[in-house]
PDB file of C-alpha atoms in Angstrom:
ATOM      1  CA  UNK A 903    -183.853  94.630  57.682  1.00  0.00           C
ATOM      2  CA  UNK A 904    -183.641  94.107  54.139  1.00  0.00           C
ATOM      3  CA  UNK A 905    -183.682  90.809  54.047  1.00  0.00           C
ATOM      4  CA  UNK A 906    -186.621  91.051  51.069  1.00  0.00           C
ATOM      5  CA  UNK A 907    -184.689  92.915  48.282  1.00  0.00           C
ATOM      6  CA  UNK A 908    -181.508  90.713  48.936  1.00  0.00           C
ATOM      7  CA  UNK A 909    -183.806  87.593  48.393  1.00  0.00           C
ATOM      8  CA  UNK A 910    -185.739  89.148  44.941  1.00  0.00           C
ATOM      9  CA  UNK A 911    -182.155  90.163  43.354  1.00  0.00           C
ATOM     10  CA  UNK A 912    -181.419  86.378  44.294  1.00  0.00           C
ATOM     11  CA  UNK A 913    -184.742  85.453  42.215  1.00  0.00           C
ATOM     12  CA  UNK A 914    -183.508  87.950  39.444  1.00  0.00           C
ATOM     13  CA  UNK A 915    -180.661  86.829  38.992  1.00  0.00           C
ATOM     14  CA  UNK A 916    -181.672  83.136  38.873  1.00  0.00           C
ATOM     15  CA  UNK A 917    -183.975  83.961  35.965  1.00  0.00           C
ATOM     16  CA  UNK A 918    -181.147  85.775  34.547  1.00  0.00           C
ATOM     17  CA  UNK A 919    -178.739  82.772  35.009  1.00  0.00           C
ATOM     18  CA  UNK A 920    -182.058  80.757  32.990  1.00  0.00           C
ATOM     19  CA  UNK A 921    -181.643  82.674  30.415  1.00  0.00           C
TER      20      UNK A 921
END
């Protein structure tokens, strides 16, 4: 289950889309 890294490259590439 990874379930963890799927959800921070989600975060990253929020910031990313902030940016």
């Amino acid at each position: 289950r990874k379930n963890s890294e799927r959800i921070r490259a989600n975060k990253e590439m929020q910031f990313f889309s902030l940016n």
